[in-house]
Amino acid sequence: QVQLVESGGGLVQPGGSLRLSCLASVPAFSYYTMAWYRQTPGKQRELVALITRDGNTDYADSVKGRFTISRDNAKNTAYLQMFSLRPEDTAVYYCNAHRLVFTTPVDFWGQGTQVTVSS
């Protein structure tokens, strides 16, 4: 059974740091592009960062220079290191695993972890 389990969320003061982890029980983890999305009430889920199977990364403009995505294929885990957190980073953060099987997209999602940035 495929599962993505996020951890590491919580309450942090502005300017603080958190590291999110996503343990993915997917076969052939290294073939997946791993991504972090976030969502606040009433808004669409937005892409925060992604890392491809080749290690290429991309970030939303709002987090560039503050967040770093990484992966450890030996541990089937993706990470999101967040620095200089701001109140507007408050959201539920979701892990996503994505790949193409021939031309068919395959996506798995975690249950989400709450990040709250507040003094």
PDB file of C-alpha atoms in Angstrom:
ATOM      1  CA  GLN A   1       0.000   0.000   0.000  1.00  0.00           C
ATOM      2  CA  VAL A   2       1.433   3.336  -1.057  1.00  0.00           C
ATOM      3  CA  GLN A   3       1.735   5.888   1.697  1.00  0.00           C
ATOM      4  CA  LEU A   4       3.319   9.296   2.054  1.00  0.00           C
ATOM      5  CA  VAL A   5       3.730  10.372   5.646  1.00  0.00           C
ATOM      6  CA  GLU A   6       4.744  13.932   6.465  1.00  0.00           C
ATOM      7  CA  SER A   7       6.243  15.009   9.757  1.00  0.00           C
ATOM      8  CA  GLY A   8       8.025  17.984  11.267  1.00  0.00           C
ATOM      9  CA  GLY A   9       5.293  20.591  11.241  1.00  0.00           C
ATOM     10  CA  GLY A  10       4.427  22.720  14.226  1.00  0.00           C
ATOM     11  CA  LEU A  11       4.348  26.189  15.716  1.00  0.00           C
ATOM     12  CA  VAL A  12       7.353  28.445  15.195  1.00  0.00           C
ATOM     13  CA  GLN A  13       8.038  32.127  15.731  1.00  0.00           C
ATOM     14  CA  PRO A  14       8.675  34.457  12.789  1.00  0.00           C
ATOM     15  CA  GLY A  15      12.269  34.121  11.683  1.00  0.00           C
ATOM     16  CA  GLY A  16      12.457  30.562  12.929  1.00  0.00           C
ATOM     17  CA  SER A  17      13.169  27.310  11.115  1.00  0.00           C
ATOM     18  CA  LEU A  18      11.505  23.960  10.581  1.00  0.00           C
ATOM     19  CA  ARG A  19      12.366  20.854   8.625  1.00  0.00           C
ATOM     20  CA  LEU A  20       9.593  18.791   7.110  1.00  0.00           C
ATOM     21  CA  SER A  21      10.093  15.148   6.195  1.00  0.00           C
ATOM     22  CA  CYS A  22       8.122  12.953   3.831  1.00  0.00           C
ATOM     23  CA  LEU A  23       8.573   9.204   4.088  1.00  0.00           C
ATOM     24  CA  ALA A  24       7.251   7.608   0.905  1.00  0.00           C
ATOM     25  CA  SER A  25       6.456   3.938   0.735  1.00  0.00           C
ATOM     26  CA  VAL A  26       6.360   3.917  -3.040  1.00  0.00           C
ATOM     27  CA  PRO A  27       8.126   1.396  -5.235  1.00  0.00           C
ATOM     28  CA  ALA A  28      11.092   2.810  -7.143  1.00  0.00           C
ATOM     29  CA  PHE A  29      11.144   5.996  -5.100  1.00  0.00           C
ATOM     30  CA  SER A  30      14.102   7.359  -7.047  1.00  0.00           C
ATOM     31  CA  TYR A  31      11.982   7.545 -10.210  1.00  0.00           C
ATOM     32  CA  TYR A  32       9.566  10.031  -8.677  1.00  0.00           C
ATOM     33  CA  THR A  33       9.658  13.783  -8.720  1.00  0.00           C
ATOM     34  CA  MET A  34       9.023  14.800  -5.132  1.00  0.00           C
ATOM     35  CA  ALA A  35       7.306  18.043  -4.293  1.00  0.00           C
ATOM     36  CA  TRP A  36       5.924  20.058  -1.426  1.00  0.00           C
ATOM     37  CA  TYR A  37       2.677  21.975  -1.757  1.00  0.00           C
ATOM     38  CA  ARG A  38       0.851  24.121   0.745  1.00  0.00           C
ATOM     39  CA  GLN A  39      -2.714  25.234   1.223  1.00  0.00           C
ATOM     40  CA  THR A  40      -4.551  27.731   3.380  1.00  0.00           C
ATOM     41  CA  PRO A  41      -8.311  27.851   3.902  1.00  0.00           C
ATOM     42  CA  GLY A  42     -10.160  29.225   0.901  1.00  0.00           C
ATOM     43  CA  LYS A  43      -7.133  29.116  -1.360  1.00  0.00           C
ATOM     44  CA  GLN A  44      -5.877  26.701  -3.972  1.00  0.00           C
ATOM     45  CA  ARG A  45      -3.061  24.361  -3.165  1.00  0.00           C
ATOM     46  CA  GLU A  46       0.185  25.904  -4.387  1.00  0.00           C
ATOM     47  CA  LEU A  47       3.515  24.384  -5.326  1.00  0.00           C
ATOM     48  CA  VAL A  48       6.273  25.326  -2.907  1.00  0.00           C
ATOM     49  CA  ALA A  49       9.234  23.299  -4.171  1.00  0.00           C
ATOM     50  CA  LEU A  50      10.080  20.230  -6.205  1.00  0.00           C
ATOM     51  CA  ILE A  51      13.051  17.998  -6.819  1.00  0.00           C
ATOM     52  CA  THR A  52      13.319  15.732  -9.840  1.00  0.00           C
ATOM     53  CA  ARG A  53      14.794  12.255 -10.019  1.00  0.00           C
ATOM     54  CA  ASP A  54      17.965  13.892 -11.337  1.00  0.00           C
ATOM     55  CA  GLY A  55      18.164  16.275  -8.388  1.00  0.00           C
ATOM     56  CA  ASN A  56      17.043  19.398 -10.213  1.00  0.00           C
ATOM     57  CA  THR A  57      15.063  21.738  -8.024  1.00  0.00           C
ATOM     58  CA  ASP A  58      12.541  24.510  -8.485  1.00  0.00           C
ATOM     59  CA  TYR A  59      10.921  26.863  -6.000  1.00  0.00           C
ATOM     60  CA  ALA A  60       8.023  29.251  -5.744  1.00  0.00           C
ATOM     61  CA  ASP A  61       9.261  32.827  -5.882  1.00  0.00           C
ATOM     62  CA  SER A  62       7.912  33.462  -2.397  1.00  0.00           C
ATOM     63  CA  VAL A  63      10.261  30.892  -0.825  1.00  0.00           C
ATOM     64  CA  LYS A  64      13.393  31.199  -2.952  1.00  0.00           C
ATOM     65  CA  GLY A  65      16.450  31.714  -0.797  1.00  0.00           C
ATOM     66  CA  ARG A  66      14.606  30.610   2.354  1.00  0.00           C
ATOM     67  CA  PHE A  67      13.511  27.015   1.661  1.00  0.00           C
ATOM     68  CA  THR A  68      15.580  24.075   0.474  1.00  0.00           C
ATOM     69  CA  ILE A  69      14.182  20.808  -0.862  1.00  0.00           C
ATOM     70  CA  SER A  70      16.250  17.647  -0.819  1.00  0.00           C
ATOM     71  CA  ARG A  71      15.858  13.895  -1.022  1.00  0.00           C
ATOM     72  CA  ASP A  72      17.523  10.772   0.272  1.00  0.00           C
ATOM     73  CA  ASN A  73      16.718   7.924  -2.088  1.00  0.00           C
ATOM     74  CA  ALA A  74      18.251   5.365   0.259  1.00  0.00           C
ATOM     75  CA  LYS A  75      15.688   6.362   2.887  1.00  0.00           C
ATOM     76  CA  ASN A  76      12.738   6.960   0.534  1.00  0.00           C
ATOM     77  CA  THR A  77      12.464  10.399   2.088  1.00  0.00           C
ATOM     78  CA  ALA A  78      12.110  13.959   0.863  1.00  0.00           C
ATOM     79  CA  TYR A  79      12.776  16.999   3.009  1.00  0.00           C
ATOM     80  CA  LEU A  80      11.850  20.643   3.064  1.00  0.00           C
ATOM     81  CA  GLN A  81      14.168  22.798   5.147  1.00  0.00           C
ATOM     82  CA  MET A  82      12.518  26.119   5.908  1.00  0.00           C
ATOM     83  CA  PHE A  83      14.419  29.133   7.218  1.00  0.00           C
ATOM     84  CA  SER A  84      13.390  32.705   7.980  1.00  0.00           C
ATOM     85  CA  LEU A  85       9.776  31.685   8.312  1.00  0.00           C
ATOM     86  CA  ARG A  86       7.093  34.339   7.958  1.00  0.00           C
ATOM     87  CA  PRO A  87       3.473  34.410   9.101  1.00  0.00           C
ATOM     88  CA  GLU A  88       2.414  34.078   5.458  1.00  0.00           C
ATOM     89  CA  ASP A  89       4.126  30.673   5.350  1.00  0.00           C
ATOM     90  CA  THR A  90       1.421  29.387   7.676  1.00  0.00           C
ATOM     91  CA  ALA A  91      -0.395  26.567   5.884  1.00  0.00           C
ATOM     92  CA  VAL A  92      -0.933  22.844   5.691  1.00  0.00           C
ATOM     93  CA  TYR A  93       2.028  21.415   3.817  1.00  0.00           C
ATOM     94  CA  TYR A  94       1.517  18.370   1.615  1.00  0.00           C
ATOM     95  CA  CYS A  95       4.052  15.993   0.146  1.00  0.00           C
ATOM     96  CA  ASN A  96       3.542  14.777  -3.424  1.00  0.00           C
ATOM     97  CA  ALA A  97       5.201  11.985  -5.377  1.00  0.00           C
ATOM     98  CA  HIS A  98       4.817  12.199  -9.152  1.00  0.00           C
ATOM     99  CA  ARG A  99       5.975  10.188 -12.111  1.00  0.00           C
ATOM    100  CA  LEU A 100       4.886   9.270 -15.606  1.00  0.00           C
ATOM    101  CA  VAL A 101       4.237   5.634 -16.387  1.00  0.00           C
ATOM    102  CA  PHE A 102       4.580   5.770 -20.140  1.00  0.00           C
ATOM    103  CA  THR A 103       2.242   8.756 -20.710  1.00  0.00           C
ATOM    104  CA  THR A 104       0.041   8.279 -17.651  1.00  0.00           C
ATOM    105  CA  PRO A 105       0.704  10.563 -14.682  1.00  0.00           C
ATOM    106  CA  VAL A 106       0.822   8.849 -11.311  1.00  0.00           C
ATOM    107  CA  ASP A 107       0.463  10.960  -8.182  1.00  0.00           C
ATOM    108  CA  PHE A 108       0.462  10.158  -4.504  1.00  0.00           C
ATOM    109  CA  TRP A 109      -0.247  12.584  -1.696  1.00  0.00           C
ATOM    110  CA  GLY A 110       0.397  12.696   2.002  1.00  0.00           C
ATOM    111  CA  GLN A 111      -2.155  13.692   4.593  1.00  0.00           C
ATOM    112  CA  GLY A 112      -0.533  17.053   5.278  1.00  0.00           C
ATOM    113  CA  THR A 113       1.247  18.640   8.215  1.00  0.00           C
ATOM    114  CA  GLN A 114       0.349  21.987   9.752  1.00  0.00           C
ATOM    115  CA  VAL A 115       2.947  24.735   9.881  1.00  0.00           C
ATOM    116  CA  THR A 116       2.028  27.790  11.907  1.00  0.00           C
ATOM    117  CA  VAL A 117       4.284  30.838  12.053  1.00  0.00           C
ATOM    118  CA  SER A 118       3.201  33.149  14.823  1.00  0.00           C
ATOM    119  CA  SER A 119       4.573  35.064  17.778  1.00  0.00           C
TER     120      SER A 119
END
